[in-house]
MMTF fields as JSON, N, C-alpha, C and O atoms, coordinates in Angstrom:
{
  "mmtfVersion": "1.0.0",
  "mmtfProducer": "UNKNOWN",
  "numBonds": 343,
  "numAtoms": 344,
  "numGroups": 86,
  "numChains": 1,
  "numModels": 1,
  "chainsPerModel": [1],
  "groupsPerChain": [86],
  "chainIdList": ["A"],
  "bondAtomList": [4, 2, 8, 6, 12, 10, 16, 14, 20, 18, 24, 22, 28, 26, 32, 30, 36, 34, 40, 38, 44, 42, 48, 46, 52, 50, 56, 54, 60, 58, 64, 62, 68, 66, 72, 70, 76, 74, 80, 78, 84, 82, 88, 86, 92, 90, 96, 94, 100, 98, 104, 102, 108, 106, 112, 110, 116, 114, 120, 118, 124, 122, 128, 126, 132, 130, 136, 134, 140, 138, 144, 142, 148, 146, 152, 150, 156, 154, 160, 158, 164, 162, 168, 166, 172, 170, 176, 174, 180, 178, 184, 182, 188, 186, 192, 190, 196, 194, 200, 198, 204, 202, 208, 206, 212, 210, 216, 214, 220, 218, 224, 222, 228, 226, 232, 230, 236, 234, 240, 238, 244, 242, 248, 246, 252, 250, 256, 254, 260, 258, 264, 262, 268, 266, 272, 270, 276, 274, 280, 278, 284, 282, 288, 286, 292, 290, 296, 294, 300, 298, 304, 302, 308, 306, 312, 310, 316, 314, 320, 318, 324, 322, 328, 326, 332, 330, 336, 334, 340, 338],
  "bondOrderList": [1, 1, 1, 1, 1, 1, 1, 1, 1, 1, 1, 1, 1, 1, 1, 1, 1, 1, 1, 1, 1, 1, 1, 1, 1, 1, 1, 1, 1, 1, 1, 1, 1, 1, 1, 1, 1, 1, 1, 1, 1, 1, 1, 1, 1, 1, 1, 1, 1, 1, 1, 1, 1, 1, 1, 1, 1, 1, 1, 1, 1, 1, 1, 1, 1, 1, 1, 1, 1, 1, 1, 1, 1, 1, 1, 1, 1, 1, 1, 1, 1, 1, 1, 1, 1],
  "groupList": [{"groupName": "UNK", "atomNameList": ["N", "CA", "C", "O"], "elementList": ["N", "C", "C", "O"], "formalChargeList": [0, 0, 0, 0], "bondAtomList": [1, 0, 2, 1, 3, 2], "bondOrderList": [1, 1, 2], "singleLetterCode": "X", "chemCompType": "L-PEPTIDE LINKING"}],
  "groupTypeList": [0, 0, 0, 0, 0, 0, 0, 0, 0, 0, 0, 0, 0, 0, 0, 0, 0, 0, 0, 0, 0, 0, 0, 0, 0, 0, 0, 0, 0, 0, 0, 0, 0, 0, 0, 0, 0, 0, 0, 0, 0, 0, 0, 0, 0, 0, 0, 0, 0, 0, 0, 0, 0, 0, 0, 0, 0, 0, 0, 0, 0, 0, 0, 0, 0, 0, 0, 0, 0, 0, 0, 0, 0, 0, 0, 0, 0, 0, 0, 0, 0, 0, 0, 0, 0, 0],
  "groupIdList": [1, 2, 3, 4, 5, 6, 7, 8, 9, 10, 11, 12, 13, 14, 15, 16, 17, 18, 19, 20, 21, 22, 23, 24, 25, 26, 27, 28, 29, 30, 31, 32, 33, 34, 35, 36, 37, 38, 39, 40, 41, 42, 43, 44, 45, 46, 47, 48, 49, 50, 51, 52, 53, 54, 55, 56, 57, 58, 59, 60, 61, 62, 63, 64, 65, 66, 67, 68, 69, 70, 71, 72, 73, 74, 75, 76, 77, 78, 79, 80, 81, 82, 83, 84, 85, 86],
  "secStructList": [7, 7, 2, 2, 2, 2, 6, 6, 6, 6, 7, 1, 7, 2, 2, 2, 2, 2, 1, 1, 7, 7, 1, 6, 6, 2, 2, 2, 2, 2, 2, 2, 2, 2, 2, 2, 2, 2, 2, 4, 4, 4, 1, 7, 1, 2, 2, 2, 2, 2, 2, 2, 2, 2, 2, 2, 2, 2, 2, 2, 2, 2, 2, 2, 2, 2, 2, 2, 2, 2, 2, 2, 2, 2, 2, 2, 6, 6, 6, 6, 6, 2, 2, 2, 2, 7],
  "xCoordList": [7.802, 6.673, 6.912, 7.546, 6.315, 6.824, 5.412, 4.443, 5.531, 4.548, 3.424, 2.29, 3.5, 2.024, 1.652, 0.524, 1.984, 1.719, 1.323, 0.617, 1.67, 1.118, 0.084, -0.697, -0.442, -1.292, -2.29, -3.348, -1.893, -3.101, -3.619, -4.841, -2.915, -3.401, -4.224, -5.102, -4.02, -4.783, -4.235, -4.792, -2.196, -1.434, -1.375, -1.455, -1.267, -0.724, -2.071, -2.636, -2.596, -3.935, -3.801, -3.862, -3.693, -3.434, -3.786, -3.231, -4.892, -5.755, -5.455, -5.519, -5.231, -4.629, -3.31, -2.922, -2.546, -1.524, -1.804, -1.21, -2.688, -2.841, -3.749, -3.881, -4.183, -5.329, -4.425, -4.678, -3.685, -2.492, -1.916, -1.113, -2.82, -2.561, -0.981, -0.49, -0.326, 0.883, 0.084, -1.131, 1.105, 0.832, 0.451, -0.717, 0.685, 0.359, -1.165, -1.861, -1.494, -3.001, -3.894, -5.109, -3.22, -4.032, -4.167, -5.121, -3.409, -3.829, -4.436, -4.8, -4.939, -5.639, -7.073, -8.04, -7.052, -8.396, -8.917, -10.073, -7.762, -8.923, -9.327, -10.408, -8.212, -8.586, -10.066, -10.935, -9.93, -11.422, -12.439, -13.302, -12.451, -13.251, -13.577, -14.77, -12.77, -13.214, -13.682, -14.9, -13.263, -14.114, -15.709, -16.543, -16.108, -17.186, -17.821, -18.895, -17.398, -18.852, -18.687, -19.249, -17.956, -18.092, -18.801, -19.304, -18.956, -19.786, -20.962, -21.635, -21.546, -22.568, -23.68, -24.909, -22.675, -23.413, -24.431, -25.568, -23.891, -24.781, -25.3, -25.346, -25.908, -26.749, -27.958, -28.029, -28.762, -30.461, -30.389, -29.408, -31.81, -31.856, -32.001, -31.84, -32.298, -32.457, -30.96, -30.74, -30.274, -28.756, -27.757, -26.583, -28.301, -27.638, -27.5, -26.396, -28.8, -29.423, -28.5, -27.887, -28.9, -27.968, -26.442, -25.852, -25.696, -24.688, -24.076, -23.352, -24.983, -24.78, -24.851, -24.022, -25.86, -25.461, -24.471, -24.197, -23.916, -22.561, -21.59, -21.129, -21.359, -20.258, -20.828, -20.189, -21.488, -21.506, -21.365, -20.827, -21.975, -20.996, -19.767, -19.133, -19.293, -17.551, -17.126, -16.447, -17.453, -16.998, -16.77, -15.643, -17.894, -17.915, -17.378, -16.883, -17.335, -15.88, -14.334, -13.432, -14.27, -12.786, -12.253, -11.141, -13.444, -13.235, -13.192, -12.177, -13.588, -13.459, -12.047, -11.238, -11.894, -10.76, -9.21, -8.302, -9.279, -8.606, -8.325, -7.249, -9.364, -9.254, -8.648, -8.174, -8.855, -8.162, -6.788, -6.034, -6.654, -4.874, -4.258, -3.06, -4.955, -4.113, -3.972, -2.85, -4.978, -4.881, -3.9, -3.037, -4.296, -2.794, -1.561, -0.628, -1.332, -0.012, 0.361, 1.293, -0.129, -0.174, 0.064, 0.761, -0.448, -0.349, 1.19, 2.113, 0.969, 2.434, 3.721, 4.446, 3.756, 4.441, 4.396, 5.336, 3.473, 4.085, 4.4, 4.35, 4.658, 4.874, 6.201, 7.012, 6.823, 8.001, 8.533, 9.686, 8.049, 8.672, 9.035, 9.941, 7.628, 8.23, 9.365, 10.075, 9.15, 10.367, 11.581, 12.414, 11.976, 12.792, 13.467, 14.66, 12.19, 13.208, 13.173, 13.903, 12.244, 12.681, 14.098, 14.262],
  "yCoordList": [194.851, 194.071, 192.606, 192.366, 191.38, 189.966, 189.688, 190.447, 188.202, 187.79, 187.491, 187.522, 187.276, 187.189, 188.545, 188.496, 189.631, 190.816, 191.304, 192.312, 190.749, 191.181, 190.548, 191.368, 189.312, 188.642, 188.691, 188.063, 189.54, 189.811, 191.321, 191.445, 192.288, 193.137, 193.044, 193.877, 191.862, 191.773, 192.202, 192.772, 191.975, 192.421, 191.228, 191.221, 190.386, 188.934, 188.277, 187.889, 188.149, 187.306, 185.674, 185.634, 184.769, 183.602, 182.927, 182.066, 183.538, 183.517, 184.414, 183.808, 185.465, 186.301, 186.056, 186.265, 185.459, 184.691, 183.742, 183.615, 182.952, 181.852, 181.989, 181.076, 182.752, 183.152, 184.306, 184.64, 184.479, 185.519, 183.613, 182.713, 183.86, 183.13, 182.961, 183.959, 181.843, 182.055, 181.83, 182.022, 181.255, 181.36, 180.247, 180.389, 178.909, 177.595, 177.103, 176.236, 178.05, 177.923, 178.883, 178.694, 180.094, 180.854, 180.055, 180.442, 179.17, 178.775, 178.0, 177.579, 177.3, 175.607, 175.957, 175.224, 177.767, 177.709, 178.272, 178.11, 179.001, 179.339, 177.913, 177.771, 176.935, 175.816, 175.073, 174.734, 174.974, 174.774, 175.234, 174.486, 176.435, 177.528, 177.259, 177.18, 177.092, 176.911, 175.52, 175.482, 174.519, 172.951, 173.136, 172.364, 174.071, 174.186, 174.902, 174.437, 175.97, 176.838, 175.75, 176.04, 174.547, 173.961, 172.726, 172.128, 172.103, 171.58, 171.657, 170.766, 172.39, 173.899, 173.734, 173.661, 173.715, 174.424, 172.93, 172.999, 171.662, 170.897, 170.14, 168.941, 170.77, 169.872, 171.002, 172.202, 170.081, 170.254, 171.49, 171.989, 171.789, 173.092, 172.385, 173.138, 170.968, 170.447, 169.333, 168.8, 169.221, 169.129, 170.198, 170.102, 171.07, 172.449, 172.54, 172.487, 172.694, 172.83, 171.668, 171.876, 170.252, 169.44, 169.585, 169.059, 170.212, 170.32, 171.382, 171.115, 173.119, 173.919, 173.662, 174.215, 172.788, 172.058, 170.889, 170.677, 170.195, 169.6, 170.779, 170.909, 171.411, 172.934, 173.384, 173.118, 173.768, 174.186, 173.603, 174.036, 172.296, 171.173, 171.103, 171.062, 171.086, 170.858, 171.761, 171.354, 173.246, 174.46, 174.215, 174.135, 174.067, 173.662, 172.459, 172.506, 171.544, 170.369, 171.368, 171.359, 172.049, 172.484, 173.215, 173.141, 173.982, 175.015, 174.282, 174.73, 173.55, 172.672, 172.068, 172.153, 171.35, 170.724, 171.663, 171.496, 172.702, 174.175, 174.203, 174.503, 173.876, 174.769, 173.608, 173.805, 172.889, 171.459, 171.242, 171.078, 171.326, 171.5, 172.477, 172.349, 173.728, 174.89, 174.474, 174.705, 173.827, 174.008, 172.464, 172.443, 171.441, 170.562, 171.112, 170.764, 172.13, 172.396, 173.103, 172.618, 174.738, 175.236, 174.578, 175.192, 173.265, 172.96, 171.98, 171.819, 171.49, 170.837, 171.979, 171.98, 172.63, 173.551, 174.559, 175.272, 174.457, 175.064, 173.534, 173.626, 172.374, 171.432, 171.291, 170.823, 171.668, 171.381, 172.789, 173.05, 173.506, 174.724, 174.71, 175.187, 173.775, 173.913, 172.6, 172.342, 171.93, 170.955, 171.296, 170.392, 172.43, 172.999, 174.013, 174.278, 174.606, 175.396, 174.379, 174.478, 173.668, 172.342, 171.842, 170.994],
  "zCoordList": [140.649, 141.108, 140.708, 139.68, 141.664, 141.203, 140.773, 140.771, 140.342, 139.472, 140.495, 140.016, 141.491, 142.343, 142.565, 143.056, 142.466, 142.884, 141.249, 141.209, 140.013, 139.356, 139.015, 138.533, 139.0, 139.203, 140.303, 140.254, 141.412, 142.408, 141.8, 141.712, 141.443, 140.606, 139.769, 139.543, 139.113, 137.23, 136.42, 135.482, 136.597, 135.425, 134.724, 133.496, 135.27, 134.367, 134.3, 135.322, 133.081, 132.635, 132.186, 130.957, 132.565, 131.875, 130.747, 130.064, 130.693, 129.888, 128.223, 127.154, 128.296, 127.542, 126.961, 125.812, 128.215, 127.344, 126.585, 125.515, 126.954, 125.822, 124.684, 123.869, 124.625, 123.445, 122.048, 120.891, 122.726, 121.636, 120.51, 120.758, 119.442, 118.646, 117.928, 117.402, 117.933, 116.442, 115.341, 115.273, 114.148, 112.813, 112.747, 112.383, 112.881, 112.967, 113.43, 112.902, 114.742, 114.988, 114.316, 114.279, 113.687, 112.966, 111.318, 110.643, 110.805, 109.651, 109.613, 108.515, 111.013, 111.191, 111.328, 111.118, 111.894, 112.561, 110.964, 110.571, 110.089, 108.924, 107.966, 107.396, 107.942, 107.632, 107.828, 107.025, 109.389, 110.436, 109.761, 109.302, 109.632, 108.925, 107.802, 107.507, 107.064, 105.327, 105.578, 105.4, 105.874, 106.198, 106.743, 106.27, 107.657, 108.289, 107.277, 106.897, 106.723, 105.569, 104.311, 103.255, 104.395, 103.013, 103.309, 102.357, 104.853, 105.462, 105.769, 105.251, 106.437, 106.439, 105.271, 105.232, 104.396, 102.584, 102.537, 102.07, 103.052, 102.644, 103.297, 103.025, 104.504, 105.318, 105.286, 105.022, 105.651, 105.957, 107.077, 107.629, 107.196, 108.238, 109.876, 110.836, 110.096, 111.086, 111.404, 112.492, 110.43, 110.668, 110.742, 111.101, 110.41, 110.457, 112.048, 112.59, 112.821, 114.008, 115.288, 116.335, 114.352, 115.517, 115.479, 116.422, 114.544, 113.832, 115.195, 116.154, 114.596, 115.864, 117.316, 118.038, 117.889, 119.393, 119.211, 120.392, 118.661, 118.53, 118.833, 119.967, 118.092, 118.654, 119.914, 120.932, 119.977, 121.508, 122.566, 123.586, 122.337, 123.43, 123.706, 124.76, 121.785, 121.684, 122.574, 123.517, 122.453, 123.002, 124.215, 124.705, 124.845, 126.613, 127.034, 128.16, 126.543, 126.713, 126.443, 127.28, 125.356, 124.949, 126.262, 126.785, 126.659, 127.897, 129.071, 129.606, 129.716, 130.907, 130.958, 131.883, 129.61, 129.628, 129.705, 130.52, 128.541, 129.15, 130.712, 131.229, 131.297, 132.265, 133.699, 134.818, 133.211, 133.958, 134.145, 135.104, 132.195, 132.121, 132.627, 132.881, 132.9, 133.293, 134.756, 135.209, 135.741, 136.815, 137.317, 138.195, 136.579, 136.774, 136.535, 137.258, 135.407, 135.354, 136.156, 136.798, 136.651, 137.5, 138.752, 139.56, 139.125, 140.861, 140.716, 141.514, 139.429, 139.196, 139.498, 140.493, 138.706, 138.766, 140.283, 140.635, 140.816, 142.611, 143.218, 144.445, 142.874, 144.046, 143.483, 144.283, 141.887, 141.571, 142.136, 141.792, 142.746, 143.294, 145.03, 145.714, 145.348, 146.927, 147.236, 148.208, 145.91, 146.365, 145.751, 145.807, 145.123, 145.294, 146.122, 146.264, 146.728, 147.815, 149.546, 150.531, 149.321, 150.669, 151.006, 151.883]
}
């Protein structure tokens, strides 16, 4: 089977590929992590609050932008393809 046929299936996830963490983003995000509950610990319950809609914004910017780069690279990558077989 080729890669559009596994991709019209729902063998190849793009998504799934990129979310399979290495070691480098797994030590940044526990980093992230320990900065935020040590952050966290000392704000107010109404900075806590604007704190949590700051992340969720971040989130939905991180994801848009994700999803931008995939689709520039992606269209890059079929125009460096049809001008190779042209």
């Amino acid at each position: 089977m080729n890669v559009l046929e596994e991709f019209y299936y729902g063998e190849l996830n793009p998504v799934e590929l990129c979310s399979k963490l290495d070691d480098e983003l797994k030590n940044l995000m526990k980093l992230k992590s320990r900065n935020e509950e040590n952050l966290v610990g000392t704000l107010t319950e109404k900075q806590k609050c604007d704190f949590e809609k700051y992340k969720d914004c971040d989130q939905e910017y991180s994801q848009l932008s994700e999803k931008k780069s995939f689709l520039v690279g992606f269209k890059l990558g079929a125009r460096i393809v049809i001008e190779a077989i042209s």
